[in-house]
Amino acid sequence: MQKTIKIGTRDSQLAMWQANKVRKELEELEYECEIVPIKSTGDIDLDTPLRELGITGVFTKNLDLAMLSGEIDIAVHSLKDVPTVLPEGIIQGAVLKRANYNDILVLKDNEEFFGQPNGVIATGSLRRRAQWLNRYPTREVVGLRGNVNTRLEKLEENDWDGAIFAAAGLERLGKRPEGAINLSWMIPAPAQGAIMITVLGDNDFSKDACEQLNHYETQLCVGIEREFLNLLEGGCTAPIGAIAYVDPKTEEINFKGLLLSEDGKKKISVTKNAKVGRHRFLAKDCADYVINRGGKELMEKNVVEKKDFAIYSTKKLSEIQKELVDSSIDVADSDFIKIRFNRIAPKVVKNEIENVIITSQNGVEAITNSFTSEELNFKNIYCVGRRTKKLIEQRIGKVVKSERNATKLAAYLSTEIKGQSATYFCSDLRLDTLPNTLNENGITVNEVEAYKTTLSSSKVDDTINGVLFYSPSTVESYMQENTTDKVAFCIGESTAKEARKHFENVQVAKLPTVESVLQLVNSHFIQE
């Protein structure tokens, strides 16, 4: 039976149109597909300006999390909404042939508007606002959020002269008004008009399917635009436009880019061509041109740090993980526990081990720190956590069963290996839940202390609103120097059980992953 590819998408009309386009193209290649709609932060909050929500990933975070948790196989995005750095483990599977990349102006009356000194135009885009004010400094620009239908309705309901839209969105839905004006002078957002498919890097079946939909010329051009954006933005939000296209006569890539101040009063633009195949440094050369003409100073003036909340992670976060946190939340982090691998005696693994239990990635690292995979002869491996399973299968061998937490694994093993024995590779600081349950069910547990966990507490500032915990040990470490007048965000129920001994407000992530804890943080503070 052929595997069904689960296609994740936002649930707006435009996003569903794009997902159905991908579904139809895959089905023409005889793949079976299913569409899975998922709400994004940007779709839930339609009132807050995008810059206050944190533009990076606001429409893609929840789809990334759904893919990492296995709910979907691929995700379909408007490429202009996708951060230039993808989360670890997720890759670009394909870019479809680009549609109309221009911005258009939908007017309520007629073009006499351009002959008037005043007027009101609506847009939720910082880039469109800045370019409009640069060209028409006497006009007023108001905010406009929502999906295509919502924005068209708001335009009708309000006393505005017009609103700016991406041409591709209106055209795909058949909603482009007859009198809409093409703003050919406005440089679009990098990758505007392009549809991107993301996929897990280790999902070979879905990767192969997506690759057949890829349009090379579009991939080439939007790649240059996104590299230009990445080199300029440096993690901050700024009005940046970029467009690249291939001239079929000269086989040259024509590139235009610009950076503006938010009020549109200052603009730095660049135009450059390069032959296809000799374009490697095109984006960098253009970004350097902008930076050398005051781009860095201009972006620094654009950045207005406004942090409404602050969190502290008791484990160091990667830069990609920090990008998942809403822009209104300040993030601090340090490792509250330190791990030291023990030297495991060779006699432990000399003979075949019937049943092996590993409950963390540290356990895997400790085992492989002492032995090569060839020296290990594990018949049945049981573990806790999706990532632990992945690491085991990369380094040691096939996992028979993986559960979300130790309690569920203990319940499973109590039935499956009752009356047998199991070797448990653990830390010196481990919970009693698993070994106690197994012993109660007649299973002999041979514990091997594979690594030591050392508490390494730090003093957390009083302004912190929430603390992120990833194990009972991190809670214990935190309590050595800190107070509990904060929200405790926990990776799983075992951690939450320890936190409830001290904290009044304890929240538990839906999945035992760092990304799920960060999603929980966003949900809590955005709702507040």
mmCIF file of N, CA, C and O in Angstrom, residues 32-108:
data_model
loop_
_atom_site.group_PDB
_atom_site.id
_atom_site.type_symbol
_atom_site.label_atom_id
_atom_site.label_comp_id
_atom_site.label_asym_id
_atom_site.label_seq_id
_atom_site.Cartn_x
_atom_site.Cartn_y
_atom_site.Cartn_z
ATOM 1 N N GLU A 32 -0.525 9.521 -3.481
ATOM 2 C CA GLU A 32 -1.743 9.727 -2.691
ATOM 3 C C GLU A 32 -1.487 10.832 -1.674
ATOM 4 O O GLU A 32 -0.445 10.837 -1.007
ATOM 5 N N CYS A 33 -2.441 11.769 -1.540
ATOM 6 C CA CYS A 33 -2.232 12.943 -0.695
ATOM 7 C C CYS A 33 -3.443 13.230 0.185
ATOM 8 O O CYS A 33 -4.575 12.871 -0.157
ATOM 9 N N GLU A 34 -3.178 13.887 1.290
ATOM 10 C CA GLU A 34 -4.226 14.334 2.219
ATOM 11 C C GLU A 34 -3.836 15.715 2.738
ATOM 12 O O GLU A 34 -2.684 15.940 3.115
ATOM 13 N N ILE A 35 -4.772 16.657 2.746
ATOM 14 C CA ILE A 35 -4.491 18.017 3.216
ATOM 15 C C ILE A 35 -4.851 18.133 4.696
ATOM 16 O O ILE A 35 -5.939 17.730 5.114
ATOM 17 N N VAL A 36 -3.910 18.722 5.475
ATOM 18 C CA VAL A 36 -4.108 18.895 6.922
ATOM 19 C C VAL A 36 -4.018 20.391 7.238
ATOM 20 O O VAL A 36 -2.923 20.955 7.295
ATOM 21 N N PRO A 37 -5.162 21.084 7.448
ATOM 22 C CA PRO A 37 -5.123 22.523 7.759
ATOM 23 C C PRO A 37 -4.652 22.764 9.197
ATOM 24 O O PRO A 37 -5.036 22.040 10.118
ATOM 25 N N ILE A 38 -3.813 23.783 9.383
ATOM 26 C CA ILE A 38 -3.264 24.122 10.704
ATOM 27 C C ILE A 38 -3.277 25.637 10.875
ATOM 28 O O ILE A 38 -2.841 26.372 9.984
ATOM 29 N N LYS A 39 -3.774 26.112 12.012
ATOM 30 C CA LYS A 39 -3.822 27.544 12.309
ATOM 31 C C LYS A 39 -2.422 28.074 12.594
ATOM 32 O O LYS A 39 -1.635 27.445 13.289
ATOM 33 N N SER A 40 -2.098 29.272 12.064
ATOM 34 C CA SER A 40 -0.829 29.919 12.376
ATOM 35 C C SER A 40 -1.083 31.083 13.326
ATOM 36 O O SER A 40 -2.205 31.569 13.461
ATOM 37 N N THR A 41 -0.007 31.535 13.996
ATOM 38 C CA THR A 41 -0.118 32.697 14.880
ATOM 39 C C THR A 41 -0.619 33.906 14.106
ATOM 40 O O THR A 41 -1.434 34.680 14.584
ATOM 41 N N GLY A 42 -0.130 34.070 12.877
ATOM 42 C CA GLY A 42 -0.538 35.210 12.062
ATOM 43 C C GLY A 42 -1.995 35.157 11.657
ATOM 44 O O GLY A 42 -2.618 36.195 11.410
ATOM 45 N N ASP A 43 -2.585 33.959 11.596
ATOM 46 C CA ASP A 43 -4.002 33.836 11.250
ATOM 47 C C ASP A 43 -4.905 34.017 12.466
ATOM 48 O O ASP A 43 -6.045 34.457 12.347
ATOM 49 N N ILE A 44 -4.390 33.652 13.650
ATOM 50 C CA ILE A 44 -5.197 33.760 14.867
ATOM 51 C C ILE A 44 -5.336 35.212 15.303
ATOM 52 O O ILE A 44 -6.412 35.687 15.666
ATOM 53 N N ASP A 45 -4.221 35.968 15.290
ATOM 54 C CA ASP A 45 -4.215 37.372 15.693
ATOM 55 C C ASP A 45 -4.215 38.230 14.437
ATOM 56 O O ASP A 45 -3.194 38.405 13.787
ATOM 57 N N LEU A 46 -5.379 38.764 14.089
ATOM 58 C CA LEU A 46 -5.509 39.554 12.865
ATOM 59 C C LEU A 46 -5.516 41.055 13.139
ATOM 60 O O LEU A 46 -5.735 41.855 12.228
ATOM 61 N N ASP A 47 -5.303 41.452 14.377
ATOM 62 C CA ASP A 47 -5.357 42.864 14.732
ATOM 63 C C ASP A 47 -3.982 43.473 14.976
ATOM 64 O O ASP A 47 -3.732 44.624 14.641
ATOM 65 N N THR A 48 -3.077 42.700 15.575
ATOM 66 C CA THR A 48 -1.748 43.219 15.893
ATOM 67 C C THR A 48 -0.943 43.402 14.625
ATOM 68 O O THR A 48 -0.901 42.509 13.780
ATOM 69 N N PRO A 49 -0.258 44.561 14.447
ATOM 70 C CA PRO A 49 0.616 44.730 13.280
ATOM 71 C C PRO A 49 1.657 43.624 13.230
ATOM 72 O O PRO A 49 2.159 43.177 14.255
ATOM 73 N N LEU A 50 2.015 43.205 12.002
ATOM 74 C CA LEU A 50 2.939 42.089 11.843
ATOM 75 C C LEU A 50 4.264 42.327 12.544
ATOM 76 O O LEU A 50 4.855 41.418 13.108
ATOM 77 N N ARG A 51 4.750 43.558 12.535
ATOM 78 C CA ARG A 51 6.061 43.810 13.147
ATOM 79 C C ARG A 51 6.018 43.582 14.649
ATOM 80 O O ARG A 51 7.000 43.235 15.272
ATOM 81 N N GLU A 52 4.830 43.778 15.264
ATOM 82 C CA GLU A 52 4.707 43.551 16.707
ATOM 83 C C GLU A 52 4.526 42.067 17.009
ATOM 84 O O GLU A 52 4.880 41.586 18.078
ATOM 85 N N LEU A 53 3.960 41.315 16.053
ATOM 86 C CA LEU A 53 3.852 39.871 16.240
ATOM 87 C C LEU A 53 5.217 39.203 16.092
ATOM 88 O O LEU A 53 5.476 38.161 16.674
ATOM 89 N N GLY A 54 6.091 39.840 15.320
ATOM 90 C CA GLY A 54 7.382 39.212 15.009
ATOM 91 C C GLY A 54 7.247 38.550 13.660
ATOM 92 O O GLY A 54 6.738 37.454 13.531
ATOM 93 N N ILE A 55 7.641 39.244 12.618
ATOM 94 C CA ILE A 55 7.391 38.766 11.257
ATOM 95 C C ILE A 55 8.047 37.418 10.992
ATOM 96 O O ILE A 55 7.501 36.565 10.329
ATOM 97 N N THR A 56 9.257 37.212 11.533
ATOM 98 C CA THR A 56 9.969 35.977 11.239
ATOM 99 C C THR A 56 9.206 34.750 11.716
ATOM 100 O O THR A 56 9.062 34.516 12.900
ATOM 101 N N GLY A 57 8.669 33.991 10.775
ATOM 102 C CA GLY A 57 8.017 32.730 11.117
ATOM 103 C C GLY A 57 6.613 32.832 11.655
ATOM 104 O O GLY A 57 6.039 31.820 12.059
ATOM 105 N N VAL A 58 6.003 34.019 11.647
ATOM 106 C CA VAL A 58 4.678 34.140 12.259
ATOM 107 C C VAL A 58 3.631 33.300 11.532
ATOM 108 O O VAL A 58 2.658 32.850 12.130
ATOM 109 N N PHE A 59 3.824 33.059 10.215
ATOM 110 C CA PHE A 59 2.884 32.243 9.452
ATOM 111 C C PHE A 59 3.376 30.801 9.249
ATOM 112 O O PHE A 59 2.698 30.000 8.628
ATOM 113 N N THR A 60 4.564 30.473 9.747
ATOM 114 C CA THR A 60 5.141 29.160 9.462
ATOM 115 C C THR A 60 5.472 28.325 10.695
ATOM 116 O O THR A 60 5.643 27.122 10.586
ATOM 117 N N LYS A 61 5.574 28.943 11.865
ATOM 118 C CA LYS A 61 6.032 28.228 13.072
ATOM 119 C C LYS A 61 5.210 26.970 13.352
ATOM 120 O O LYS A 61 5.752 25.895 13.604
ATOM 121 N N ASN A 62 3.885 27.118 13.350
ATOM 122 C CA ASN A 62 3.037 25.989 13.728
ATOM 123 C C ASN A 62 3.116 24.841 12.715
ATOM 124 O O ASN A 62 2.996 23.664 13.081
ATOM 125 N N LEU A 63 3.325 25.179 11.445
ATOM 126 C CA LEU A 63 3.505 24.134 10.436
ATOM 127 C C LEU A 63 4.841 23.421 10.645
ATOM 128 O O LEU A 63 4.930 22.195 10.495
ATOM 129 N N ASP A 64 5.880 24.176 11.010
ATOM 130 C CA ASP A 64 7.173 23.562 11.320
ATOM 131 C C ASP A 64 7.041 22.578 12.473
ATOM 132 O O ASP A 64 7.553 21.454 12.427
ATOM 133 N N LEU A 65 6.344 23.011 13.522
ATOM 134 C CA LEU A 65 6.178 22.153 14.696
ATOM 135 C C LEU A 65 5.385 20.899 14.355
ATOM 136 O O LEU A 65 5.689 19.800 14.835
ATOM 137 N N ALA A 66 4.349 21.058 13.516
ATOM 138 C CA ALA A 66 3.533 19.908 13.111
ATOM 139 C C ALA A 66 4.366 18.909 12.310
ATOM 140 O O ALA A 66 4.203 17.690 12.453
ATOM 141 N N MET A 67 5.279 19.416 11.490
ATOM 142 C CA MET A 67 6.128 18.520 10.703
ATOM 143 C C MET A 67 7.137 17.802 11.602
ATOM 144 O O MET A 67 7.343 16.595 11.487
ATOM 145 N N LEU A 68 7.748 18.533 12.518
ATOM 146 C CA LEU A 68 8.736 17.933 13.420
ATOM 147 C C LEU A 68 8.105 16.880 14.336
ATOM 148 O O LEU A 68 8.765 15.937 14.766
ATOM 149 N N SER A 69 6.805 17.055 14.625
ATOM 150 C CA SER A 69 6.120 16.096 15.498
ATOM 151 C C SER A 69 5.499 14.936 14.734
ATOM 152 O O SER A 69 4.918 14.031 15.335
ATOM 153 N N GLY A 70 5.589 14.976 13.395
ATOM 154 C CA GLY A 70 5.087 13.867 12.581
ATOM 155 C C GLY A 70 3.628 13.976 12.187
ATOM 156 O O GLY A 70 3.082 13.048 11.587
ATOM 157 N N GLU A 71 2.969 15.118 12.469
ATOM 158 C CA GLU A 71 1.560 15.281 12.088
ATOM 159 C C GLU A 71 1.406 15.423 10.576
ATOM 160 O O GLU A 71 0.392 15.038 10.006
ATOM 161 N N ILE A 72 2.410 16.026 9.924
ATOM 162 C CA ILE A 72 2.360 16.214 8.474
ATOM 163 C C ILE A 72 3.699 15.783 7.874
ATOM 164 O O ILE A 72 4.706 15.703 8.570
ATOM 165 N N ASP A 73 3.693 15.509 6.560
ATOM 166 C CA ASP A 73 4.915 15.107 5.863
ATOM 167 C C ASP A 73 5.574 16.281 5.146
ATOM 168 O O ASP A 73 6.796 16.380 5.103
ATOM 169 N N ILE A 74 4.754 17.157 4.569
ATOM 170 C CA ILE A 74 5.269 18.337 3.881
ATOM 171 C C ILE A 74 4.393 19.528 4.257
ATOM 172 O O ILE A 74 3.284 19.359 4.767
ATOM 173 N N ALA A 75 4.904 20.728 4.024
ATOM 174 C CA ALA A 75 4.120 21.939 4.280
ATOM 175 C C ALA A 75 4.217 22.850 3.067
ATOM 176 O O ALA A 75 5.271 22.948 2.428
ATOM 177 N N VAL A 76 3.109 23.514 2.749
ATOM 178 C CA VAL A 76 3.051 24.419 1.600
ATOM 179 C C VAL A 76 2.971 25.853 2.119
ATOM 180 O O VAL A 76 2.114 26.169 2.943
ATOM 181 N N HIS A 77 3.878 26.705 1.639
ATOM 182 C CA HIS A 77 3.952 28.084 2.123
ATOM 183 C C HIS A 77 3.982 29.066 0.957
ATOM 184 O O HIS A 77 4.475 28.746 -0.135
ATOM 185 N N SER A 78 3.518 30.297 1.224
ATOM 186 C CA SER A 78 3.901 31.420 0.383
ATOM 187 C C SER A 78 5.355 31.700 0.752
ATOM 188 O O SER A 78 5.644 32.010 1.910
ATOM 189 N N LEU A 79 6.265 31.589 -0.203
ATOM 190 C CA LEU A 79 7.682 31.620 0.136
ATOM 191 C C LEU A 79 8.109 32.937 0.782
ATOM 192 O O LEU A 79 9.030 32.962 1.597
ATOM 193 N N LYS A 80 7.427 34.022 0.468
ATOM 194 C CA LYS A 80 7.806 35.307 1.068
ATOM 195 C C LYS A 80 7.565 35.328 2.578
ATOM 196 O O LYS A 80 8.136 36.158 3.289
ATOM 197 N N ASP A 81 6.737 34.396 3.093
ATOM 198 C CA ASP A 81 6.459 34.340 4.533
ATOM 199 C C ASP A 81 7.454 33.466 5.293
ATOM 200 O O ASP A 81 7.433 33.436 6.523
ATOM 201 N N VAL A 82 8.304 32.732 4.570
ATOM 202 C CA VAL A 82 9.177 31.745 5.209
ATOM 203 C C VAL A 82 10.490 32.393 5.650
ATOM 204 O O VAL A 82 11.138 33.083 4.857
ATOM 205 N N PRO A 83 10.909 32.199 6.918
ATOM 206 C CA PRO A 83 12.204 32.740 7.361
ATOM 207 C C PRO A 83 13.338 32.252 6.473
ATOM 208 O O PRO A 83 13.280 31.149 5.915
ATOM 209 N N THR A 84 14.379 33.066 6.349
ATOM 210 C CA THR A 84 15.493 32.702 5.456
ATOM 211 C C THR A 84 16.316 31.542 6.010
ATOM 212 O O THR A 84 17.049 30.895 5.264
ATOM 213 N N VAL A 85 16.214 31.280 7.318
ATOM 214 C CA VAL A 85 16.878 30.118 7.918
ATOM 215 C C VAL A 85 15.799 29.167 8.413
ATOM 216 O O VAL A 85 14.985 29.526 9.263
ATOM 217 N N LEU A 86 15.763 27.947 7.871
ATOM 218 C CA LEU A 86 14.747 26.978 8.252
ATOM 219 C C LEU A 86 15.144 26.261 9.537
ATOM 220 O O LEU A 86 16.332 26.144 9.857
ATOM 221 N N PRO A 87 14.159 25.774 10.302
ATOM 222 C CA PRO A 87 14.470 25.025 11.525
ATOM 223 C C PRO A 87 15.327 23.793 11.230
ATOM 224 O O PRO A 87 15.254 23.223 10.144
ATOM 225 N N GLU A 88 16.104 23.390 12.200
ATOM 226 C CA GLU A 88 16.966 22.225 12.042
ATOM 227 C C GLU A 88 16.137 20.990 11.677
ATOM 228 O O GLU A 88 15.123 20.709 12.298
ATOM 229 N N GLY A 89 16.557 20.287 10.645
ATOM 230 C CA GLY A 89 15.856 19.083 10.212
ATOM 231 C C GLY A 89 14.870 19.309 9.088
ATOM 232 O O GLY A 89 14.420 18.360 8.451
ATOM 233 N N ILE A 90 14.504 20.574 8.839
ATOM 234 C CA ILE A 90 13.554 20.903 7.771
ATOM 235 C C ILE A 90 14.299 21.530 6.606
ATOM 236 O O ILE A 90 15.143 22.404 6.804
ATOM 237 N N ILE A 91 13.983 21.099 5.381
ATOM 238 C CA ILE A 91 14.654 21.611 4.191
ATOM 239 C C ILE A 91 13.637 22.079 3.152
ATOM 240 O O ILE A 91 12.451 21.766 3.241
ATOM 241 N N GLN A 92 14.120 22.821 2.179
ATOM 242 C CA GLN A 92 13.296 23.230 1.044
ATOM 243 C C GLN A 92 13.161 22.041 0.107
ATOM 244 O O GLN A 92 14.148 21.550 -0.433
ATOM 245 N N GLY A 93 11.928 21.573 -0.064
ATOM 246 C CA GLY A 93 11.682 20.424 -0.917
ATOM 247 C C GLY A 93 11.499 20.797 -2.368
ATOM 248 O O GLY A 93 11.940 20.069 -3.267
ATOM 249 N N ALA A 94 10.850 21.929 -2.618
ATOM 250 C CA ALA A 94 10.610 22.383 -3.989
ATOM 251 C C ALA A 94 10.106 23.814 -3.974
ATOM 252 O O ALA A 94 9.537 24.288 -2.991
ATOM 253 N N VAL A 95 10.337 24.500 -5.094
ATOM 254 C CA VAL A 95 9.738 25.817 -5.349
ATOM 255 C C VAL A 95 8.991 25.698 -6.662
ATOM 256 O O VAL A 95 9.569 25.300 -7.682
ATOM 257 N N LEU A 96 7.695 26.019 -6.642
ATOM 258 C CA LEU A 96 6.889 25.930 -7.859
ATOM 259 C C LEU A 96 7.151 27.134 -8.764
ATOM 260 O O LEU A 96 7.674 28.156 -8.304
ATOM 261 N N LYS A 97 6.781 27.014 -10.022
ATOM 262 C CA LYS A 97 6.961 28.117 -10.967
ATOM 263 C C LYS A 97 6.273 29.364 -10.451
ATOM 264 O O LYS A 97 5.119 29.321 -10.025
ATOM 265 N N ARG A 98 6.974 30.455 -10.506
ATOM 266 C CA ARG A 98 6.499 31.703 -9.906
ATOM 267 C C ARG A 98 5.324 32.298 -10.681
ATOM 268 O O ARG A 98 5.286 32.254 -11.909
ATOM 269 N N ALA A 99 4.394 32.872 -9.927
ATOM 270 C CA ALA A 99 3.276 33.598 -10.532
ATOM 271 C C ALA A 99 3.651 35.087 -10.598
ATOM 272 O O ALA A 99 4.810 35.456 -10.428
ATOM 273 N N ASN A 100 2.682 35.959 -10.817
ATOM 274 C CA ASN A 100 2.898 37.401 -10.872
ATOM 275 C C ASN A 100 3.497 37.884 -9.553
ATOM 276 O O ASN A 100 2.906 37.720 -8.495
ATOM 277 N N TYR A 101 4.683 38.477 -9.619
ATOM 278 C CA TYR A 101 5.353 38.899 -8.382
ATOM 279 C C TYR A 101 5.063 40.350 -8.004
ATOM 280 O O TYR A 101 5.540 40.846 -6.977
ATOM 281 N N ASN A 102 4.296 41.055 -8.791
ATOM 282 C CA ASN A 102 4.070 42.485 -8.552
ATOM 283 C C ASN A 102 3.081 42.764 -7.425
ATOM 284 O O ASN A 102 2.252 41.915 -7.069
ATOM 285 N N ASP A 103 3.156 43.980 -6.893
ATOM 286 C CA ASP A 103 2.123 44.514 -6.004
ATOM 287 C C ASP A 103 1.132 45.296 -6.843
ATOM 288 O O ASP A 103 1.496 45.880 -7.881
ATOM 289 N N ILE A 104 -0.131 45.295 -6.400
ATOM 290 C CA ILE A 104 -1.150 46.054 -7.124
ATOM 291 C C ILE A 104 -1.939 46.925 -6.148
ATOM 292 O O ILE A 104 -2.043 46.624 -4.964
ATOM 293 N N LEU A 105 -2.476 48.017 -6.672
ATOM 294 C CA LEU A 105 -3.285 48.938 -5.886
ATOM 295 C C LEU A 105 -4.750 48.770 -6.266
ATOM 296 O O LEU A 105 -5.111 48.897 -7.445
ATOM 297 N N VAL A 106 -5.564 48.443 -5.274
ATOM 298 C CA VAL A 106 -7.011 48.344 -5.487
ATOM 299 C C VAL A 106 -7.637 49.638 -4.979
ATOM 300 O O VAL A 106 -7.610 49.928 -3.777
ATOM 301 N N LEU A 107 -8.170 50.445 -5.919
ATOM 302 C CA LEU A 107 -8.789 51.725 -5.557
ATOM 303 C C LEU A 107 -10.292 51.573 -5.417
ATOM 304 O O LEU A 107 -10.921 50.770 -6.116
ATOM 305 N N LYS A 108 -10.870 52.372 -4.525
ATOM 306 C CA LYS A 108 -12.325 52.322 -4.341
ATOM 307 C C LYS A 108 -13.038 53.179 -5.377
ATOM 308 O O LYS A 108 -14.177 52.906 -5.730
#
